Amino acid sequence: MTSQTVNNSQPLTGLANQLHDGDVQALADSINRFFQGVAADLSPLDDNSTSPSPEVIPDEFIISLKDIECRLSQINIHKAPGPDRLPNWLLRDFSSCFAGPVGAIYSGSVRERFVPSWWKEANVMPVPKVQSPKAIKSDLHPISLTATLGKVLESFVRSWILDQVGNNLVNWQYAGLRQCSTTHALVDMLHHWHAAIDKSQSVHSVFIDFAKAFNHIDHNILVDKLVALSLPDVIMRWICAFL
């Protein structure tokens, strides 16, 4: 992105003009500094909680070429690729050709506890929360576009995690689960409210909004919680490598 005066038809025009006299490069630098600074106060991950990499991966953590081809064939080609710039249509249309080499990369990643740097980088898009944003801190939301191949492997790891900890989830857990959404949470909440009212009981509600909750997760606390859930070392090693 080069320094220039922003055209009035472009997004974030008002914000660039208001904060940096239309200088888009200066606005981009300010946005970068803010997004990077959200977790600046957190300590780096202390990766001493996992054992050395095993020579043999348990069968349940070996991804078959059939499963890889299936996941690649279901890629949404309308979504933007990540920093690796591999087109999603290419991965989907030639899923049978890519399944073999991708499978070798995935197996090596899990076995060697290594995550390619391309899969940990992202093109971050600042999306306005309001029609005419006035401030970077309160009016912009970061959307991270990561590599599709990385996300496919993440989906396998996610399935392994749910298989291990699924029984520990409460019945009112809706976030992060397939076929669950905020709609389910709202319906469940309203059900409890109406049930209480029908019994002539009172309803007290407290809503808490944690600032930058997802981007401000302490990785050390996260790893400690996963270890407490007795996740297999294979999963823990890969997660630590990813973080």
PDB file of C-alpha atoms in Angstrom:
ATOM      1  CA  MET A   1       0.000   0.000   0.000  1.00  0.00           C
ATOM      2  CA  THR A   2       1.452   3.353  -0.983  1.00  0.00           C
ATOM      3  CA  SER A   3       0.912   6.749   0.581  1.00  0.00           C
ATOM      4  CA  GLN A   4      -1.794   8.658  -1.236  1.00  0.00           C
ATOM      5  CA  THR A   5      -4.948  10.659  -0.749  1.00  0.00           C
ATOM      6  CA  VAL A   6      -7.892   8.290  -0.459  1.00  0.00           C
ATOM      7  CA  ASN A   7     -10.710   8.496  -2.948  1.00  0.00           C
ATOM      8  CA  ASN A   8     -14.062   9.265  -1.313  1.00  0.00           C
ATOM      9  CA  SER A   9     -15.585   6.040  -2.685  1.00  0.00           C
ATOM     10  CA  GLN A  10     -13.108   3.790  -0.856  1.00  0.00           C
ATOM     11  CA  PRO A  11     -13.731   2.213   2.565  1.00  0.00           C
ATOM     12  CA  LEU A  12     -12.172   3.885   5.597  1.00  0.00           C
ATOM     13  CA  THR A  13     -11.902   7.134   3.638  1.00  0.00           C
ATOM     14  CA  GLY A  14     -13.320   9.208   6.459  1.00  0.00           C
ATOM     15  CA  LEU A  15     -11.024   7.592   9.008  1.00  0.00           C
ATOM     16  CA  ALA A  16      -7.945   8.207   6.868  1.00  0.00           C
ATOM     17  CA  ASN A  17      -8.911  11.807   6.250  1.00  0.00           C
ATOM     18  CA  GLN A  18      -9.768  12.387   9.906  1.00  0.00           C
ATOM     19  CA  LEU A  19      -6.632  10.855  11.424  1.00  0.00           C
ATOM     20  CA  HIS A  20      -3.949  11.192   8.750  1.00  0.00           C
ATOM     21  CA  ASP A  21      -5.091  13.775   6.185  1.00  0.00           C
ATOM     22  CA  GLY A  22      -6.000  11.021   3.721  1.00  0.00           C
ATOM     23  CA  ASP A  23      -2.633   9.243   3.975  1.00  0.00           C
ATOM     24  CA  VAL A  24      -3.515   5.560   3.582  1.00  0.00           C
ATOM     25  CA  GLN A  25      -0.046   4.297   4.463  1.00  0.00           C
ATOM     26  CA  ALA A  26      -0.108   6.192   7.747  1.00  0.00           C
ATOM     27  CA  LEU A  27      -3.567   4.800   8.487  1.00  0.00           C
ATOM     28  CA  ALA A  28      -2.392   1.248   7.690  1.00  0.00           C
ATOM     29  CA  ASP A  29       0.603   1.691  10.013  1.00  0.00           C
ATOM     30  CA  SER A  30      -1.655   2.926  12.816  1.00  0.00           C
ATOM     31  CA  ILE A  31      -4.027  -0.009  12.353  1.00  0.00           C
ATOM     32  CA  ASN A  32      -1.101  -2.462  12.340  1.00  0.00           C
ATOM     33  CA  ARG A  33       0.337  -1.027  15.547  1.00  0.00           C
ATOM     34  CA  PHE A  34      -3.014  -1.226  17.293  1.00  0.00           C
ATOM     35  CA  PHE A  35      -3.806  -4.806  16.243  1.00  0.00           C
ATOM     36  CA  GLN A  36      -0.295  -5.963  17.131  1.00  0.00           C
ATOM     37  CA  GLY A  37      -0.413  -4.211  20.494  1.00  0.00           C
ATOM     38  CA  VAL A  38      -3.577  -5.938  21.717  1.00  0.00           C
ATOM     39  CA  ALA A  39      -1.641  -8.909  23.144  1.00  0.00           C
ATOM     40  CA  ALA A  40       1.676  -7.146  23.739  1.00  0.00           C
ATOM     41  CA  ASP A  41       1.322  -7.455  27.517  1.00  0.00           C
ATOM     42  CA  LEU A  42       1.056 -11.266  27.447  1.00  0.00           C
ATOM     43  CA  SER A  43       4.047 -13.496  28.166  1.00  0.00           C
ATOM     44  CA  PRO A  44       5.393 -15.729  25.353  1.00  0.00           C
ATOM     45  CA  LEU A  45       4.403 -19.382  25.454  1.00  0.00           C
ATOM     46  CA  ASP A  46       6.550 -21.412  27.843  1.00  0.00           C
ATOM     47  CA  ASP A  47       6.705 -24.644  25.860  1.00  0.00           C
ATOM     48  CA  ASN A  48       7.964 -27.015  28.557  1.00  0.00           C
ATOM     49  CA  SER A  49       4.732 -28.917  29.180  1.00  0.00           C
ATOM     50  CA  THR A  50       5.035 -31.477  26.364  1.00  0.00           C
ATOM     51  CA  SER A  51       7.250 -34.485  25.887  1.00  0.00           C
ATOM     52  CA  PRO A  52       9.664 -35.077  22.970  1.00  0.00           C
ATOM     53  CA  SER A  53       8.202 -36.049  19.615  1.00  0.00           C
ATOM     54  CA  PRO A  54       7.473 -39.789  19.306  1.00  0.00           C
ATOM     55  CA  GLU A  55       8.828 -41.881  16.460  1.00  0.00           C
ATOM     56  CA  VAL A  56       5.408 -43.380  15.764  1.00  0.00           C
ATOM     57  CA  ILE A  57       2.117 -41.478  15.620  1.00  0.00           C
ATOM     58  CA  PRO A  58      -0.930 -43.336  17.033  1.00  0.00           C
ATOM     59  CA  ASP A  59      -3.288 -44.574  14.334  1.00  0.00           C
ATOM     60  CA  GLU A  60      -6.108 -42.266  15.385  1.00  0.00           C
ATOM     61  CA  PHE A  61      -3.933 -39.267  14.509  1.00  0.00           C
ATOM     62  CA  ILE A  62      -2.950 -40.445  11.043  1.00  0.00           C
ATOM     63  CA  ILE A  63      -4.961 -38.597   8.389  1.00  0.00           C
ATOM     64  CA  SER A  64      -5.985 -40.731   5.436  1.00  0.00           C
ATOM     65  CA  LEU A  65      -5.620 -39.499   1.867  1.00  0.00           C
ATOM     66  CA  LYS A  66      -9.332 -40.133   1.378  1.00  0.00           C
ATOM     67  CA  ASP A  67     -10.210 -37.759   4.220  1.00  0.00           C
ATOM     68  CA  ILE A  68      -7.807 -35.119   2.906  1.00  0.00           C
ATOM     69  CA  GLU A  69      -9.249 -35.340  -0.595  1.00  0.00           C
ATOM     70  CA  CYS A  70     -12.750 -35.043   0.869  1.00  0.00           C
ATOM     71  CA  ARG A  71     -11.875 -31.902   2.858  1.00  0.00           C
ATOM     72  CA  LEU A  72     -10.113 -30.301  -0.111  1.00  0.00           C
ATOM     73  CA  SER A  73     -13.070 -31.027  -2.396  1.00  0.00           C
ATOM     74  CA  GLN A  74     -15.362 -29.157   0.021  1.00  0.00           C
ATOM     75  CA  ILE A  75     -13.320 -25.932   0.079  1.00  0.00           C
ATOM     76  CA  ASN A  76     -15.393 -22.795  -0.475  1.00  0.00           C
ATOM     77  CA  ILE A  77     -13.883 -21.230  -3.597  1.00  0.00           C
ATOM     78  CA  HIS A  78     -15.619 -17.916  -2.885  1.00  0.00           C
ATOM     79  CA  LYS A  79     -13.465 -17.275   0.179  1.00  0.00           C
ATOM     80  CA  ALA A  80     -10.200 -15.371  -0.169  1.00  0.00           C
ATOM     81  CA  PRO A  81      -6.894 -17.253   0.146  1.00  0.00           C
ATOM     82  CA  GLY A  82      -4.242 -16.419   2.706  1.00  0.00           C
ATOM     83  CA  PRO A  83      -0.659 -15.171   2.385  1.00  0.00           C
ATOM     84  CA  ASP A  84       0.385 -18.283   0.395  1.00  0.00           C
ATOM     85  CA  ARG A  85      -1.888 -17.058  -2.448  1.00  0.00           C
ATOM     86  CA  LEU A  86      -2.935 -20.594  -3.395  1.00  0.00           C
ATOM     87  CA  PRO A  87      -6.339 -20.203  -5.102  1.00  0.00           C
ATOM     88  CA  ASN A  88      -9.104 -22.141  -3.398  1.00  0.00           C
ATOM     89  CA  TRP A  89     -10.516 -23.277  -6.733  1.00  0.00           C
ATOM     90  CA  LEU A  90      -7.190 -24.939  -7.537  1.00  0.00           C
ATOM     91  CA  LEU A  91      -7.167 -26.906  -4.283  1.00  0.00           C
ATOM     92  CA  ARG A  92     -10.789 -27.934  -4.728  1.00  0.00           C
ATOM     93  CA  ASP A  93     -10.797 -28.837  -8.430  1.00  0.00           C
ATOM     94  CA  PHE A  94      -7.547 -30.809  -8.204  1.00  0.00           C
ATOM     95  CA  SER A  95      -8.141 -32.287  -4.746  1.00  0.00           C
ATOM     96  CA  SER A  96      -7.364 -35.830  -5.960  1.00  0.00           C
ATOM     97  CA  CYS A  97      -3.957 -34.691  -7.262  1.00  0.00           C
ATOM     98  CA  PHE A  98      -3.063 -32.696  -4.156  1.00  0.00           C
ATOM     99  CA  ALA A  99      -4.205 -35.286  -1.592  1.00  0.00           C
ATOM    100  CA  GLY A 100      -0.917 -37.233  -1.713  1.00  0.00           C
ATOM    101  CA  PRO A 101       1.607 -34.403  -1.280  1.00  0.00           C
ATOM    102  CA  VAL A 102      -0.654 -32.548   1.154  1.00  0.00           C
ATOM    103  CA  GLY A 103      -1.033 -35.729   3.186  1.00  0.00           C
ATOM    104  CA  ALA A 104       2.754 -36.061   3.406  1.00  0.00           C
ATOM    105  CA  ILE A 105       3.021 -32.460   4.634  1.00  0.00           C
ATOM    106  CA  TYR A 106       0.256 -32.974   7.200  1.00  0.00           C
ATOM    107  CA  SER A 107       1.833 -36.180   8.516  1.00  0.00           C
ATOM    108  CA  GLY A 108       5.217 -34.483   8.772  1.00  0.00           C
ATOM    109  CA  SER A 109       3.680 -31.510  10.569  1.00  0.00           C
ATOM    110  CA  VAL A 110       2.029 -33.709  13.209  1.00  0.00           C
ATOM    111  CA  ARG A 111       4.997 -36.088  13.567  1.00  0.00           C
ATOM    112  CA  GLU A 112       7.729 -33.440  13.677  1.00  0.00           C
ATOM    113  CA  ARG A 113       5.716 -30.924  15.690  1.00  0.00           C
ATOM    114  CA  PHE A 114       6.297 -28.308  13.025  1.00  0.00           C
ATOM    115  CA  VAL A 115       3.880 -25.777  11.534  1.00  0.00           C
ATOM    116  CA  PRO A 116       5.039 -23.962   8.376  1.00  0.00           C
ATOM    117  CA  SER A 117       5.355 -20.221   8.880  1.00  0.00           C
ATOM    118  CA  TRP A 118       2.982 -19.598   5.957  1.00  0.00           C
ATOM    119  CA  TRP A 119       0.228 -21.303   7.952  1.00  0.00           C
ATOM    120  CA  LYS A 120       0.738 -19.036  10.964  1.00  0.00           C
ATOM    121  CA  GLU A 121       0.659 -15.778   9.026  1.00  0.00           C
ATOM    122  CA  ALA A 122      -2.458 -13.921   7.977  1.00  0.00           C
ATOM    123  CA  ASN A 123      -3.659 -11.108   5.785  1.00  0.00           C
ATOM    124  CA  VAL A 124      -5.548  -8.999   8.312  1.00  0.00           C
ATOM    125  CA  MET A 125      -8.474  -6.991   6.980  1.00  0.00           C
ATOM    126  CA  PRO A 126      -9.761  -4.103   9.143  1.00  0.00           C
ATOM    127  CA  VAL A 127     -13.533  -4.339   8.827  1.00  0.00           C
ATOM    128  CA  PRO A 128     -15.574  -1.362  10.093  1.00  0.00           C
ATOM    129  CA  LYS A 129     -18.092  -2.169  12.831  1.00  0.00           C
ATOM    130  CA  VAL A 130     -20.100   0.929  11.915  1.00  0.00           C
ATOM    131  CA  GLN A 131     -20.896   2.588   8.621  1.00  0.00           C
ATOM    132  CA  SER A 132     -18.583   5.544   9.191  1.00  0.00           C
ATOM    133  CA  PRO A 133     -15.757   4.542  11.573  1.00  0.00           C
ATOM    134  CA  LYS A 134     -14.332   7.355  13.679  1.00  0.00           C
ATOM    135  CA  ALA A 135     -11.672   5.548  15.713  1.00  0.00           C
ATOM    136  CA  ILE A 136      -9.365   2.583  15.126  1.00  0.00           C
ATOM    137  CA  LYS A 137      -9.710   1.173  18.650  1.00  0.00           C
ATOM    138  CA  SER A 138     -13.477   1.030  18.871  1.00  0.00           C
ATOM    139  CA  ASP A 139     -14.744   0.939  15.288  1.00  0.00           C
ATOM    140  CA  LEU A 140     -12.535  -1.585  13.480  1.00  0.00           C
ATOM    141  CA  HIS A 141     -12.651  -5.370  13.703  1.00  0.00           C
ATOM    142  CA  PRO A 142      -9.730  -7.502  12.388  1.00  0.00           C
ATOM    143  CA  ILE A 143     -10.586 -10.374  10.044  1.00  0.00           C
ATOM    144  CA  SER A 144      -7.605 -12.686   9.507  1.00  0.00           C
ATOM    145  CA  LEU A 145      -7.284 -14.519   6.203  1.00  0.00           C
ATOM    146  CA  THR A 146      -4.983 -17.510   6.771  1.00  0.00           C
ATOM    147  CA  ALA A 147      -3.731 -20.185   4.387  1.00  0.00           C
ATOM    148  CA  THR A 148      -6.445 -22.632   3.330  1.00  0.00           C
ATOM    149  CA  LEU A 149      -4.171 -25.681   3.654  1.00  0.00           C
ATOM    150  CA  GLY A 150      -3.399 -24.610   7.211  1.00  0.00           C
ATOM    151  CA  LYS A 151      -7.089 -24.268   8.015  1.00  0.00           C
ATOM    152  CA  VAL A 152      -7.806 -27.738   6.638  1.00  0.00           C
ATOM    153  CA  LEU A 153      -5.196 -29.273   8.961  1.00  0.00           C
ATOM    154  CA  GLU A 154      -6.596 -27.184  11.822  1.00  0.00           C
ATOM    155  CA  SER A 155     -10.002 -28.731  11.125  1.00  0.00           C
ATOM    156  CA  PHE A 156      -8.552 -32.225  11.666  1.00  0.00           C
ATOM    157  CA  VAL A 157      -6.895 -31.149  14.926  1.00  0.00           C
ATOM    158  CA  ARG A 158     -10.159 -29.544  16.017  1.00  0.00           C
ATOM    159  CA  SER A 159     -11.961 -32.865  15.458  1.00  0.00           C
ATOM    160  CA  TRP A 160      -9.336 -34.689  17.524  1.00  0.00           C
ATOM    161  CA  ILE A 161      -9.742 -32.203  20.361  1.00  0.00           C
ATOM    162  CA  LEU A 162     -13.540 -32.496  20.391  1.00  0.00           C
ATOM    163  CA  ASP A 163     -13.275 -36.294  20.402  1.00  0.00           C
ATOM    164  CA  GLN A 164     -11.112 -36.046  23.532  1.00  0.00           C
ATOM    165  CA  VAL A 165     -12.930 -33.327  25.497  1.00  0.00           C
ATOM    166  CA  GLY A 166     -16.480 -33.540  24.137  1.00  0.00           C
ATOM    167  CA  ASN A 167     -17.765 -35.292  27.257  1.00  0.00           C
ATOM    168  CA  ASN A 168     -16.487 -32.415  29.414  1.00  0.00           C
ATOM    169  CA  LEU A 169     -18.586 -29.802  27.645  1.00  0.00           C
ATOM    170  CA  VAL A 170     -21.738 -28.572  29.348  1.00  0.00           C
ATOM    171  CA  ASN A 171     -25.086 -28.834  27.585  1.00  0.00           C
ATOM    172  CA  TRP A 172     -25.286 -25.066  27.135  1.00  0.00           C
ATOM    173  CA  GLN A 173     -21.982 -24.828  25.254  1.00  0.00           C
ATOM    174  CA  TYR A 174     -22.754 -23.459  21.798  1.00  0.00           C
ATOM    175  CA  ALA A 175     -19.636 -21.579  20.695  1.00  0.00           C
ATOM    176  CA  GLY A 176     -17.068 -23.371  18.567  1.00  0.00           C
ATOM    177  CA  LEU A 177     -19.274 -26.392  17.873  1.00  0.00           C
ATOM    178  CA  ARG A 178     -20.485 -27.554  14.487  1.00  0.00           C
ATOM    179  CA  GLN A 179     -24.161 -26.820  13.767  1.00  0.00           C
ATOM    180  CA  CYS A 180     -24.370 -24.510  16.788  1.00  0.00           C
ATOM    181  CA  SER A 181     -24.652 -20.740  16.737  1.00  0.00           C
ATOM    182  CA  THR A 182     -25.640 -17.670  18.728  1.00  0.00           C
ATOM    183  CA  THR A 183     -29.226 -18.420  17.706  1.00  0.00           C
ATOM    184  CA  HIS A 184     -29.155 -21.600  19.791  1.00  0.00           C
ATOM    185  CA  ALA A 185     -27.745 -19.665  22.741  1.00  0.00           C
ATOM    186  CA  LEU A 186     -30.486 -17.025  22.462  1.00  0.00           C
ATOM    187  CA  VAL A 187     -33.255 -19.653  22.203  1.00  0.00           C
ATOM    188  CA  ASP A 188     -31.869 -21.476  25.257  1.00  0.00           C
ATOM    189  CA  MET A 189     -31.638 -18.221  27.210  1.00  0.00           C
ATOM    190  CA  LEU A 190     -35.187 -17.184  26.331  1.00  0.00           C
ATOM    191  CA  HIS A 191     -36.452 -20.648  27.251  1.00  0.00           C
ATOM    192  CA  HIS A 192     -35.014 -20.327  30.758  1.00  0.00           C
ATOM    193  CA  TRP A 193     -36.396 -16.821  31.126  1.00  0.00           C
ATOM    194  CA  HIS A 194     -39.921 -17.800  30.096  1.00  0.00           C
ATOM    195  CA  ALA A 195     -39.803 -20.937  32.244  1.00  0.00           C
ATOM    196  CA  ALA A 196     -38.906 -18.806  35.271  1.00  0.00           C
ATOM    197  CA  ILE A 197     -41.639 -16.266  34.519  1.00  0.00           C
ATOM    198  CA  ASP A 198     -44.217 -19.060  34.118  1.00  0.00           C
ATOM    199  CA  LYS A 199     -43.295 -20.173  37.649  1.00  0.00           C
ATOM    200  CA  SER A 200     -43.715 -16.593  38.955  1.00  0.00           C
ATOM    201  CA  GLN A 201     -39.987 -16.309  39.497  1.00  0.00           C
ATOM    202  CA  SER A 202     -37.842 -13.283  38.748  1.00  0.00           C
ATOM    203  CA  VAL A 203     -35.172 -13.058  36.082  1.00  0.00           C
ATOM    204  CA  HIS A 204     -31.852 -11.271  36.612  1.00  0.00           C
ATOM    205  CA  SER A 205     -29.447 -10.933  33.686  1.00  0.00           C
ATOM    206  CA  VAL A 206     -25.863  -9.723  33.495  1.00  0.00           C
ATOM    207  CA  PHE A 207     -24.210  -9.195  30.109  1.00  0.00           C
ATOM    208  CA  ILE A 208     -20.415  -8.943  30.003  1.00  0.00           C
ATOM    209  CA  ASP A 209     -18.451  -7.930  26.928  1.00  0.00           C
ATOM    210  CA  PHE A 210     -14.736  -8.737  27.218  1.00  0.00           C
ATOM    211  CA  ALA A 211     -12.628  -6.327  25.192  1.00  0.00           C
ATOM    212  CA  LYS A 212     -10.596  -8.177  22.531  1.00  0.00           C
ATOM    213  CA  ALA A 213     -11.398 -11.450  24.284  1.00  0.00           C
ATOM    214  CA  PHE A 214     -10.302 -13.743  21.448  1.00  0.00           C
ATOM    215  CA  ASN A 215      -7.152 -11.815  20.519  1.00  0.00           C
ATOM    216  CA  HIS A 216      -6.084 -11.458  24.149  1.00  0.00           C
ATOM    217  CA  ILE A 217      -5.975 -15.129  25.113  1.00  0.00           C
ATOM    218  CA  ASP A 218      -2.950 -15.999  27.237  1.00  0.00           C
ATOM    219  CA  HIS A 219      -1.364 -18.981  25.478  1.00  0.00           C
ATOM    220  CA  ASN A 220       0.197 -20.272  28.703  1.00  0.00           C
ATOM    221  CA  ILE A 221      -3.209 -20.402  30.412  1.00  0.00           C
ATOM    222  CA  LEU A 222      -4.726 -22.032  27.330  1.00  0.00           C
ATOM    223  CA  VAL A 223      -2.072 -24.761  27.231  1.00  0.00           C
ATOM    224  CA  ASP A 224      -2.425 -25.399  30.979  1.00  0.00           C
ATOM    225  CA  LYS A 225      -6.169 -25.887  30.541  1.00  0.00           C
ATOM    226  CA  LEU A 226      -5.675 -28.277  27.638  1.00  0.00           C
ATOM    227  CA  VAL A 227      -3.116 -30.264  29.634  1.00  0.00           C
ATOM    228  CA  ALA A 228      -5.599 -30.440  32.527  1.00  0.00           C
ATOM    229  CA  LEU A 229      -8.103 -31.970  30.103  1.00  0.00           C
ATOM    230  CA  SER A 230      -5.563 -34.771  29.457  1.00  0.00           C
ATOM    231  CA  LEU A 231      -5.209 -34.138  25.736  1.00  0.00           C
ATOM    232  CA  PRO A 232      -2.774 -36.595  24.092  1.00  0.00           C
ATOM    233  CA  ASP A 233       0.807 -35.382  23.689  1.00  0.00           C
ATOM    234  CA  VAL A 234       0.498 -35.553  19.898  1.00  0.00           C
ATOM    235  CA  ILE A 235      -2.202 -32.883  19.950  1.00  0.00           C
ATOM    236  CA  MET A 236      -0.498 -30.797  22.614  1.00  0.00           C
ATOM    237  CA  ARG A 237       2.819 -30.737  20.744  1.00  0.00           C
ATOM    238  CA  TRP A 238       1.152 -29.564  17.534  1.00  0.00           C
ATOM    239  CA  ILE A 239      -0.872 -26.867  19.332  1.00  0.00           C
ATOM    240  CA  CYS A 240       2.253 -25.542  21.033  1.00  0.00           C
ATOM    241  CA  ALA A 241       4.051 -25.455  17.688  1.00  0.00           C
ATOM    242  CA  PHE A 242       1.129 -23.570  16.183  1.00  0.00           C
ATOM    243  CA  LEU A 243       1.002 -21.048  19.046  1.00  0.00           C
TER     244      LEU A 243
END
